[in-house]
Amino acid sequence: MITDNWNPDDYARHASFVPQLSTQLMRDLEPVAGERILDLGCGDGQLSQLLVQQGCSIVGVDNSPSFIRSAQASGLNARLVDAQEIEFECAFDAVFSNAAMHWMPHQSELARRVFRALKPGGRFVSEMGGAGNISRVRDAAAHALAEIGIDYKERDPWTFPGAEEQRARLEQAGFIVIKSALRDRPTSLPTDIKGWLVTFGRQLFAGLESTEQNNVIERIAELCHPHLCDLDGNWRVDYVRLNFRAEKPA
Ligand code: BEZ
C-alpha cells in the first residue's frame, strides 16, 4: 500500500540541500546526452530536471503521491511506483538514486530489480545514508521515545548499509562493483533540527497527538543540541554517505 510521508513545502523549506549536494553522485553517474536514465526515489524531481536539461531522457519513480504530483507538474516523466517494485527489463543505460535508498528496507530485492532494469553494460549509481549516518539524531530519538514508552527500533524508518555489505549485495545481484565507499559529510541545515525532524521524521511520531509530538521533537532537539548546534545557533547533522557505482556486465 502506498502511504505518503512527505510534504513538498516542508521539503523545499527544510531540505533544500538534498539536490544541491549531489556533486559526487553526478561525477559517478557521468550522464551522457541521449541516454535513458531511471531516477529511483525521484522526489520532486529537481535532480532529474538537471539531467533533462543536459539532454538525457529521464523516468522518475517514487512512492510519494505528493512528490510525484510536484515532479509531473515540472514536466518530468514521473510515475507513482515504489522503487522496490519496478518491473522494467533492459530499459535503461543507467539507474541512479540520490538520498532515497535508505528509505527502502528491501535492499537485495531492489538490487535485483535494478539489475533487470538495466541494459547490458548499464550502470547503477547511488548516494544514500551509510553505516553511522545521523547517529546522534537516532540516539536522541531513541532516548526521547523511550521516555514515553515507545521502542524506537519498532519504528526506525531507515536502512544504512556499510560499504562491504552493499558491495556484497550488489555482487550477489550480478553487478560488477566499481566503487562502494563511506564518507563523513556533516551537513548544515537551512533551518534547524526541528524543521529537519518535521520533514524527515514523520514515521517516528506516528500515532502521537500534536502536543506529544511537539514535546518529543523538543526533547530530541535538546539532546542533540550540544553535539550538532554551534554557538551561533547553526545546526550541522552528522551525515555519513555511502556512494557506490556498479555495472551490469556487457
Ligand atoms: C539522509 O539523506 O541520509 C537522510 C535524510 C533524512 C533522514 C535520514 C537520512
mmCIF file of C-alpha atoms and ligand atoms in Angstrom:
data_model
loop_
_atom_site.group_PDB
_atom_site.id
_atom_site.type_symbol
_atom_site.label_atom_id
_atom_site.label_comp_id
_atom_site.label_asym_id
_atom_site.label_seq_id
_atom_site.Cartn_x
_atom_site.Cartn_y
_atom_site.Cartn_z
ATOM 1 C CA MET A 1 0.000 0.000 0.000
ATOM 2 C CA ILE A 2 1.250 3.499 -0.781
ATOM 3 C CA THR A 3 1.365 5.947 2.135
ATOM 4 C CA ASP A 4 2.632 9.492 1.866
ATOM 5 C CA ASN A 5 5.140 10.662 4.474
ATOM 6 C CA TRP A 6 6.195 13.719 2.512
ATOM 7 C CA ASN A 7 5.171 17.324 2.313
ATOM 8 C CA PRO A 8 6.851 19.086 -0.652
ATOM 9 C CA ASP A 9 6.527 22.509 1.050
ATOM 10 C CA ASP A 10 8.356 21.294 4.182
ATOM 11 C CA TYR A 11 10.916 19.669 1.922
ATOM 12 C CA ALA A 12 11.561 22.863 -0.067
ATOM 13 C CA ARG A 13 11.993 24.844 3.163
ATOM 14 C CA HIS A 14 13.992 22.437 5.357
ATOM 15 C CA ALA A 15 15.776 20.161 2.873
ATOM 16 C CA SER A 16 16.948 22.390 0.029
ATOM 17 C CA PHE A 17 20.465 20.964 0.472
ATOM 18 C CA VAL A 18 19.462 17.490 -0.803
ATOM 19 C CA PRO A 19 19.579 18.152 -4.569
ATOM 20 C CA GLN A 20 22.331 20.763 -4.064
ATOM 21 C CA LEU A 21 24.778 18.272 -2.524
ATOM 22 C CA SER A 22 24.880 15.871 -5.444
ATOM 23 C CA THR A 23 28.293 16.645 -6.951
ATOM 24 C CA GLN A 24 29.848 13.278 -6.078
ATOM 25 C CA LEU A 25 26.834 11.362 -7.340
ATOM 26 C CA MET A 26 26.815 13.208 -10.692
ATOM 27 C CA ARG A 27 30.562 12.622 -11.043
ATOM 28 C CA ASP A 28 30.000 8.890 -10.552
ATOM 29 C CA LEU A 29 26.987 8.839 -12.891
ATOM 30 C CA GLU A 30 28.736 10.563 -15.848
ATOM 31 C CA PRO A 31 25.479 11.233 -17.701
ATOM 32 C CA VAL A 32 25.665 11.486 -21.493
ATOM 33 C CA ALA A 33 23.113 13.333 -23.663
ATOM 34 C CA GLY A 34 20.690 10.920 -25.296
ATOM 35 C CA GLU A 35 20.921 8.288 -22.557
ATOM 36 C CA ARG A 36 17.789 6.839 -20.998
ATOM 37 C CA ILE A 37 18.121 7.055 -17.212
ATOM 38 C CA LEU A 38 15.919 5.956 -14.304
ATOM 39 C CA ASP A 39 15.790 8.071 -11.126
ATOM 40 C CA LEU A 40 14.929 5.802 -8.165
ATOM 41 C CA GLY A 41 13.104 7.768 -5.484
ATOM 42 C CA CYS A 42 12.999 10.902 -7.631
ATOM 43 C CA GLY A 43 11.209 13.050 -5.019
ATOM 44 C CA ASP A 44 10.106 16.316 -6.554
ATOM 45 C CA GLY A 45 12.427 15.629 -9.479
ATOM 46 C CA GLN A 46 14.859 18.545 -9.166
ATOM 47 C CA LEU A 47 17.946 16.476 -9.920
ATOM 48 C CA SER A 48 16.271 14.754 -12.849
ATOM 49 C CA GLN A 49 15.376 18.124 -14.314
ATOM 50 C CA LEU A 50 19.089 18.966 -14.475
ATOM 51 C CA LEU A 51 19.685 15.748 -16.425
ATOM 52 C CA VAL A 52 16.807 16.540 -18.794
ATOM 53 C CA GLN A 53 18.472 19.916 -19.423
ATOM 54 C CA GLN A 54 21.664 18.022 -20.309
ATOM 55 C CA GLY A 55 19.760 16.062 -22.977
ATOM 56 C CA CYS A 56 19.050 12.818 -21.074
ATOM 57 C CA SER A 57 15.717 11.057 -21.235
ATOM 58 C CA ILE A 58 14.579 10.514 -17.646
ATOM 59 C CA VAL A 59 11.952 8.366 -15.986
ATOM 60 C CA GLY A 60 11.429 9.029 -12.265
ATOM 61 C CA VAL A 61 9.730 6.722 -9.781
ATOM 62 C CA ASP A 62 8.710 7.495 -6.219
ATOM 63 C CA ASN A 63 6.150 6.123 -3.770
ATOM 64 C CA SER A 64 5.028 9.559 -2.579
ATOM 65 C CA PRO A 65 1.907 10.841 -4.389
ATOM 66 C CA SER A 66 2.651 14.450 -3.417
ATOM 67 C CA PHE A 67 6.219 14.273 -4.716
ATOM 68 C CA ILE A 68 5.064 12.653 -7.940
ATOM 69 C CA ARG A 69 2.490 15.412 -8.435
ATOM 70 C CA SER A 70 5.273 18.040 -7.982
ATOM 71 C CA ALA A 71 7.610 16.191 -10.350
ATOM 72 C CA GLN A 72 4.915 15.825 -13.005
ATOM 73 C CA ALA A 73 3.931 19.486 -12.625
ATOM 74 C CA SER A 74 7.504 20.413 -13.536
ATOM 75 C CA GLY A 75 7.193 18.324 -16.724
ATOM 76 C CA LEU A 76 9.113 15.232 -15.621
ATOM 77 C CA ASN A 77 8.100 11.742 -16.764
ATOM 78 C CA ALA A 78 7.438 10.626 -13.178
ATOM 79 C CA ARG A 79 5.474 7.572 -12.056
ATOM 80 C CA LEU A 80 3.948 6.631 -8.735
ATOM 81 C CA VAL A 81 5.775 3.326 -8.181
ATOM 82 C CA ASP A 82 7.709 2.003 -5.200
ATOM 83 C CA ALA A 83 11.331 1.634 -6.391
ATOM 84 C CA GLN A 84 11.417 -1.806 -4.764
ATOM 85 C CA GLU A 85 8.640 -2.938 -7.131
ATOM 86 C CA ILE A 86 9.911 -1.703 -10.512
ATOM 87 C CA GLU A 87 9.361 -4.128 -13.370
ATOM 88 C CA PHE A 88 11.449 -2.670 -16.187
ATOM 89 C CA GLU A 89 13.551 -5.032 -18.329
ATOM 90 C CA CYS A 90 16.720 -3.956 -20.182
ATOM 91 C CA ALA A 91 15.244 -0.469 -20.466
ATOM 92 C CA PHE A 92 17.922 1.933 -19.147
ATOM 93 C CA ASP A 93 21.528 2.950 -19.779
ATOM 94 C CA ALA A 94 21.806 3.995 -16.144
ATOM 95 C CA VAL A 95 19.845 3.932 -12.894
ATOM 96 C CA PHE A 96 20.672 6.441 -10.188
ATOM 97 C CA SER A 97 19.375 7.354 -6.753
ATOM 98 C CA ASN A 98 20.067 10.331 -4.509
ATOM 99 C CA ALA A 99 19.293 10.280 -0.774
ATOM 100 C CA ALA A 100 16.447 7.815 -1.257
ATOM 101 C CA MET A 101 17.627 4.219 -0.922
ATOM 102 C CA HIS A 102 17.962 4.402 2.871
ATOM 103 C CA TRP A 103 14.152 4.586 3.000
ATOM 104 C CA MET A 104 13.912 1.174 1.301
ATOM 105 C CA PRO A 105 14.043 -1.876 3.584
ATOM 106 C CA HIS A 106 14.199 -4.466 0.762
ATOM 107 C CA GLN A 107 17.711 -3.670 -0.463
ATOM 108 C CA SER A 108 18.512 -7.059 -2.028
ATOM 109 C CA GLU A 109 15.247 -7.190 -3.955
ATOM 110 C CA LEU A 110 15.893 -3.637 -5.095
ATOM 111 C CA ALA A 111 19.374 -4.544 -6.391
ATOM 112 C CA ARG A 112 17.921 -7.495 -8.344
ATOM 113 C CA ARG A 113 15.217 -5.350 -9.900
ATOM 114 C CA VAL A 114 17.667 -2.596 -10.869
ATOM 115 C CA PHE A 115 19.919 -5.227 -12.461
ATOM 116 C CA ARG A 116 16.980 -6.418 -14.551
ATOM 117 C CA ALA A 117 16.013 -2.837 -15.491
ATOM 118 C CA LEU A 118 19.462 -2.044 -16.920
ATOM 119 C CA LYS A 119 20.680 -2.747 -20.433
ATOM 120 C CA PRO A 120 23.863 -4.892 -20.612
ATOM 121 C CA GLY A 121 26.783 -2.596 -19.717
ATOM 122 C CA GLY A 122 24.429 -0.238 -17.851
ATOM 123 C CA ARG A 123 25.394 1.328 -14.547
ATOM 124 C CA PHE A 124 23.786 1.695 -11.120
ATOM 125 C CA VAL A 125 24.981 4.733 -9.187
ATOM 126 C CA SER A 126 23.756 5.873 -5.800
ATOM 127 C CA GLU A 127 24.351 8.143 -2.858
ATOM 128 C CA MET A 128 22.493 7.203 0.319
ATOM 129 C CA GLY A 129 22.904 7.188 4.075
ATOM 130 C CA GLY A 130 25.588 4.697 5.103
ATOM 131 C CA ALA A 131 26.548 2.957 8.361
ATOM 132 C CA GLY A 132 26.694 5.500 11.201
ATOM 133 C CA ASN A 133 24.539 8.049 9.394
ATOM 134 C CA ILE A 134 22.764 10.584 11.661
ATOM 135 C CA SER A 135 23.714 8.513 14.706
ATOM 136 C CA ARG A 136 23.381 11.471 17.104
ATOM 137 C CA VAL A 137 19.841 12.095 15.872
ATOM 138 C CA ARG A 138 18.913 8.422 16.026
ATOM 139 C CA ASP A 139 20.299 8.035 19.547
ATOM 140 C CA ALA A 140 18.424 11.130 20.704
ATOM 141 C CA ALA A 141 15.186 9.924 19.059
ATOM 142 C CA ALA A 142 15.528 6.500 20.681
ATOM 143 C CA HIS A 143 16.086 8.159 24.064
ATOM 144 C CA ALA A 144 13.184 10.627 23.747
ATOM 145 C CA LEU A 145 10.757 7.958 22.533
ATOM 146 C CA ALA A 146 11.820 5.540 25.289
ATOM 147 C CA GLU A 147 10.919 8.235 27.832
ATOM 148 C CA ILE A 148 7.294 7.976 26.694
ATOM 149 C CA GLY A 149 7.332 4.190 26.435
ATOM 150 C CA ILE A 150 7.943 3.809 22.683
ATOM 151 C CA ASP A 151 10.565 1.448 21.268
ATOM 152 C CA TYR A 152 12.478 3.308 18.533
ATOM 153 C CA LYS A 153 13.514 0.050 16.862
ATOM 154 C CA GLU A 154 9.918 -0.782 16.062
ATOM 155 C CA ARG A 155 9.507 2.384 14.017
ATOM 156 C CA ASP A 156 13.030 3.033 12.714
ATOM 157 C CA PRO A 157 12.371 4.082 9.099
ATOM 158 C CA TRP A 158 15.962 3.844 7.863
ATOM 159 C CA THR A 159 18.448 1.316 6.492
ATOM 160 C CA PHE A 160 22.088 2.478 6.451
ATOM 161 C CA PRO A 161 24.353 -0.234 4.984
ATOM 162 C CA GLY A 162 28.112 -0.493 5.331
ATOM 163 C CA ALA A 163 30.321 -0.299 2.218
ATOM 164 C CA GLU A 164 31.249 -4.001 2.201
ATOM 165 C CA GLU A 165 27.699 -5.068 2.970
ATOM 166 C CA GLN A 166 26.454 -3.095 -0.040
ATOM 167 C CA ARG A 167 29.258 -4.380 -2.286
ATOM 168 C CA ALA A 168 28.313 -7.986 -1.419
ATOM 169 C CA ARG A 169 24.636 -7.303 -2.062
ATOM 170 C CA LEU A 170 25.329 -5.786 -5.471
ATOM 171 C CA GLU A 171 27.651 -8.646 -6.462
ATOM 172 C CA GLN A 172 25.014 -11.126 -5.364
ATOM 173 C CA ALA A 173 22.567 -9.440 -7.747
ATOM 174 C CA GLY A 174 25.076 -9.889 -10.621
ATOM 175 C CA PHE A 175 26.802 -6.493 -10.711
ATOM 176 C CA ILE A 176 30.497 -5.734 -11.084
ATOM 177 C CA VAL A 177 31.138 -3.238 -8.297
ATOM 178 C CA ILE A 178 33.449 -0.399 -9.314
ATOM 179 C CA LYS A 179 33.156 1.510 -6.050
ATOM 180 C CA SER A 180 31.429 1.283 -2.679
ATOM 181 C CA ALA A 181 32.680 3.743 -0.068
ATOM 182 C CA LEU A 182 31.601 5.605 3.051
ATOM 183 C CA ARG A 183 32.476 9.218 3.807
ATOM 184 C CA ASP A 184 31.533 11.625 6.567
ATOM 185 C CA ARG A 185 29.595 14.617 5.294
ATOM 186 C CA PRO A 186 28.473 16.825 8.187
ATOM 187 C CA THR A 187 25.532 18.707 6.689
ATOM 188 C CA SER A 188 24.478 22.269 7.536
ATOM 189 C CA LEU A 189 20.735 22.689 7.807
ATOM 190 C CA PRO A 190 18.990 25.630 6.136
ATOM 191 C CA THR A 191 16.701 25.910 9.199
ATOM 192 C CA ASP A 192 17.127 23.770 12.325
ATOM 193 C CA ILE A 193 16.811 20.266 13.743
ATOM 194 C CA LYS A 194 13.104 20.714 14.465
ATOM 195 C CA GLY A 195 12.426 21.527 10.810
ATOM 196 C CA TRP A 196 14.555 18.524 9.843
ATOM 197 C CA LEU A 197 12.567 16.241 12.175
ATOM 198 C CA VAL A 198 9.213 17.508 10.895
ATOM 199 C CA THR A 199 10.360 16.944 7.299
ATOM 200 C CA PHE A 200 12.145 13.594 7.623
ATOM 201 C CA GLY A 201 10.955 12.049 10.869
ATOM 202 C CA ARG A 202 7.238 11.581 10.389
ATOM 203 C CA GLN A 203 7.307 7.825 10.913
ATOM 204 C CA LEU A 204 8.990 8.351 14.287
ATOM 205 C CA PHE A 205 5.996 10.302 15.529
ATOM 206 C CA ALA A 206 3.190 8.218 14.019
ATOM 207 C CA GLY A 207 0.166 7.994 16.309
ATOM 208 C CA LEU A 208 1.309 10.785 18.667
ATOM 209 C CA GLU A 209 -1.084 13.662 19.137
ATOM 210 C CA SER A 210 0.344 17.038 18.266
ATOM 211 C CA THR A 211 1.322 18.239 21.771
ATOM 212 C CA GLU A 212 3.058 14.947 22.484
ATOM 213 C CA GLN A 213 4.795 15.085 19.100
ATOM 214 C CA ASN A 214 5.995 18.634 19.776
ATOM 215 C CA ASN A 215 7.301 17.575 23.202
ATOM 216 C CA VAL A 216 9.258 14.682 21.680
ATOM 217 C CA ILE A 217 10.688 16.954 18.979
ATOM 218 C CA GLU A 218 11.727 19.497 21.646
ATOM 219 C CA ARG A 219 13.379 16.710 23.654
ATOM 220 C CA ILE A 220 15.290 15.355 20.640
ATOM 221 C CA ALA A 221 16.462 18.892 19.836
ATOM 222 C CA GLU A 222 17.600 19.355 23.448
ATOM 223 C CA LEU A 223 19.579 16.089 23.399
ATOM 224 C CA CYS A 224 21.189 16.864 20.018
ATOM 225 C CA HIS A 225 21.973 20.498 20.777
ATOM 226 C CA PRO A 226 25.403 20.035 22.471
ATOM 227 C CA HIS A 227 26.628 17.872 19.582
ATOM 228 C CA LEU A 228 25.062 19.366 16.453
ATOM 229 C CA CYS A 229 24.463 23.077 17.100
ATOM 230 C CA ASP A 230 27.203 25.731 17.245
ATOM 231 C CA LEU A 231 27.332 28.843 19.423
ATOM 232 C CA ASP A 232 25.661 30.921 16.684
ATOM 233 C CA GLY A 233 22.699 28.548 16.529
ATOM 234 C CA ASN A 234 23.698 26.860 13.251
ATOM 235 C CA TRP A 235 22.840 23.158 13.032
ATOM 236 C CA ARG A 236 25.038 20.565 11.331
ATOM 237 C CA VAL A 237 23.813 16.972 11.204
ATOM 238 C CA ASP A 238 26.228 14.028 11.288
ATOM 239 C CA TYR A 239 25.543 12.620 7.836
ATOM 240 C CA VAL A 240 27.592 9.676 6.540
ATOM 241 C CA ARG A 241 27.259 8.993 2.811
ATOM 242 C CA LEU A 242 27.528 5.653 1.061
ATOM 243 C CA ASN A 243 28.443 6.170 -2.582
ATOM 244 C CA PHE A 244 28.550 3.251 -4.986
ATOM 245 C CA ARG A 245 28.858 2.604 -8.692
ATOM 246 C CA ALA A 246 28.146 -0.853 -10.095
ATOM 247 C CA GLU A 247 27.870 -2.126 -13.654
ATOM 248 C CA LYS A 248 25.833 -4.830 -15.317
ATOM 249 C CA PRO A 249 28.217 -6.991 -17.401
ATOM 250 C CA ALA A 250 28.067 -6.118 -21.109
HETATM 251 C C1 BEZ B 1 19.979 11.063 4.556
HETATM 252 O O1 BEZ B 1 19.975 11.659 3.465
HETATM 253 O O2 BEZ B 1 20.957 10.424 4.931
HETATM 254 C C2 BEZ B 1 18.779 11.089 5.419
HETATM 255 C C3 BEZ B 1 17.848 12.068 5.278
HETATM 256 C C4 BEZ B 1 16.744 12.062 6.082
HETATM 257 C C5 BEZ B 1 16.562 11.095 7.023
HETATM 258 C C6 BEZ B 1 17.503 10.117 7.165
HETATM 259 C C7 BEZ B 1 18.622 10.107 6.377
#
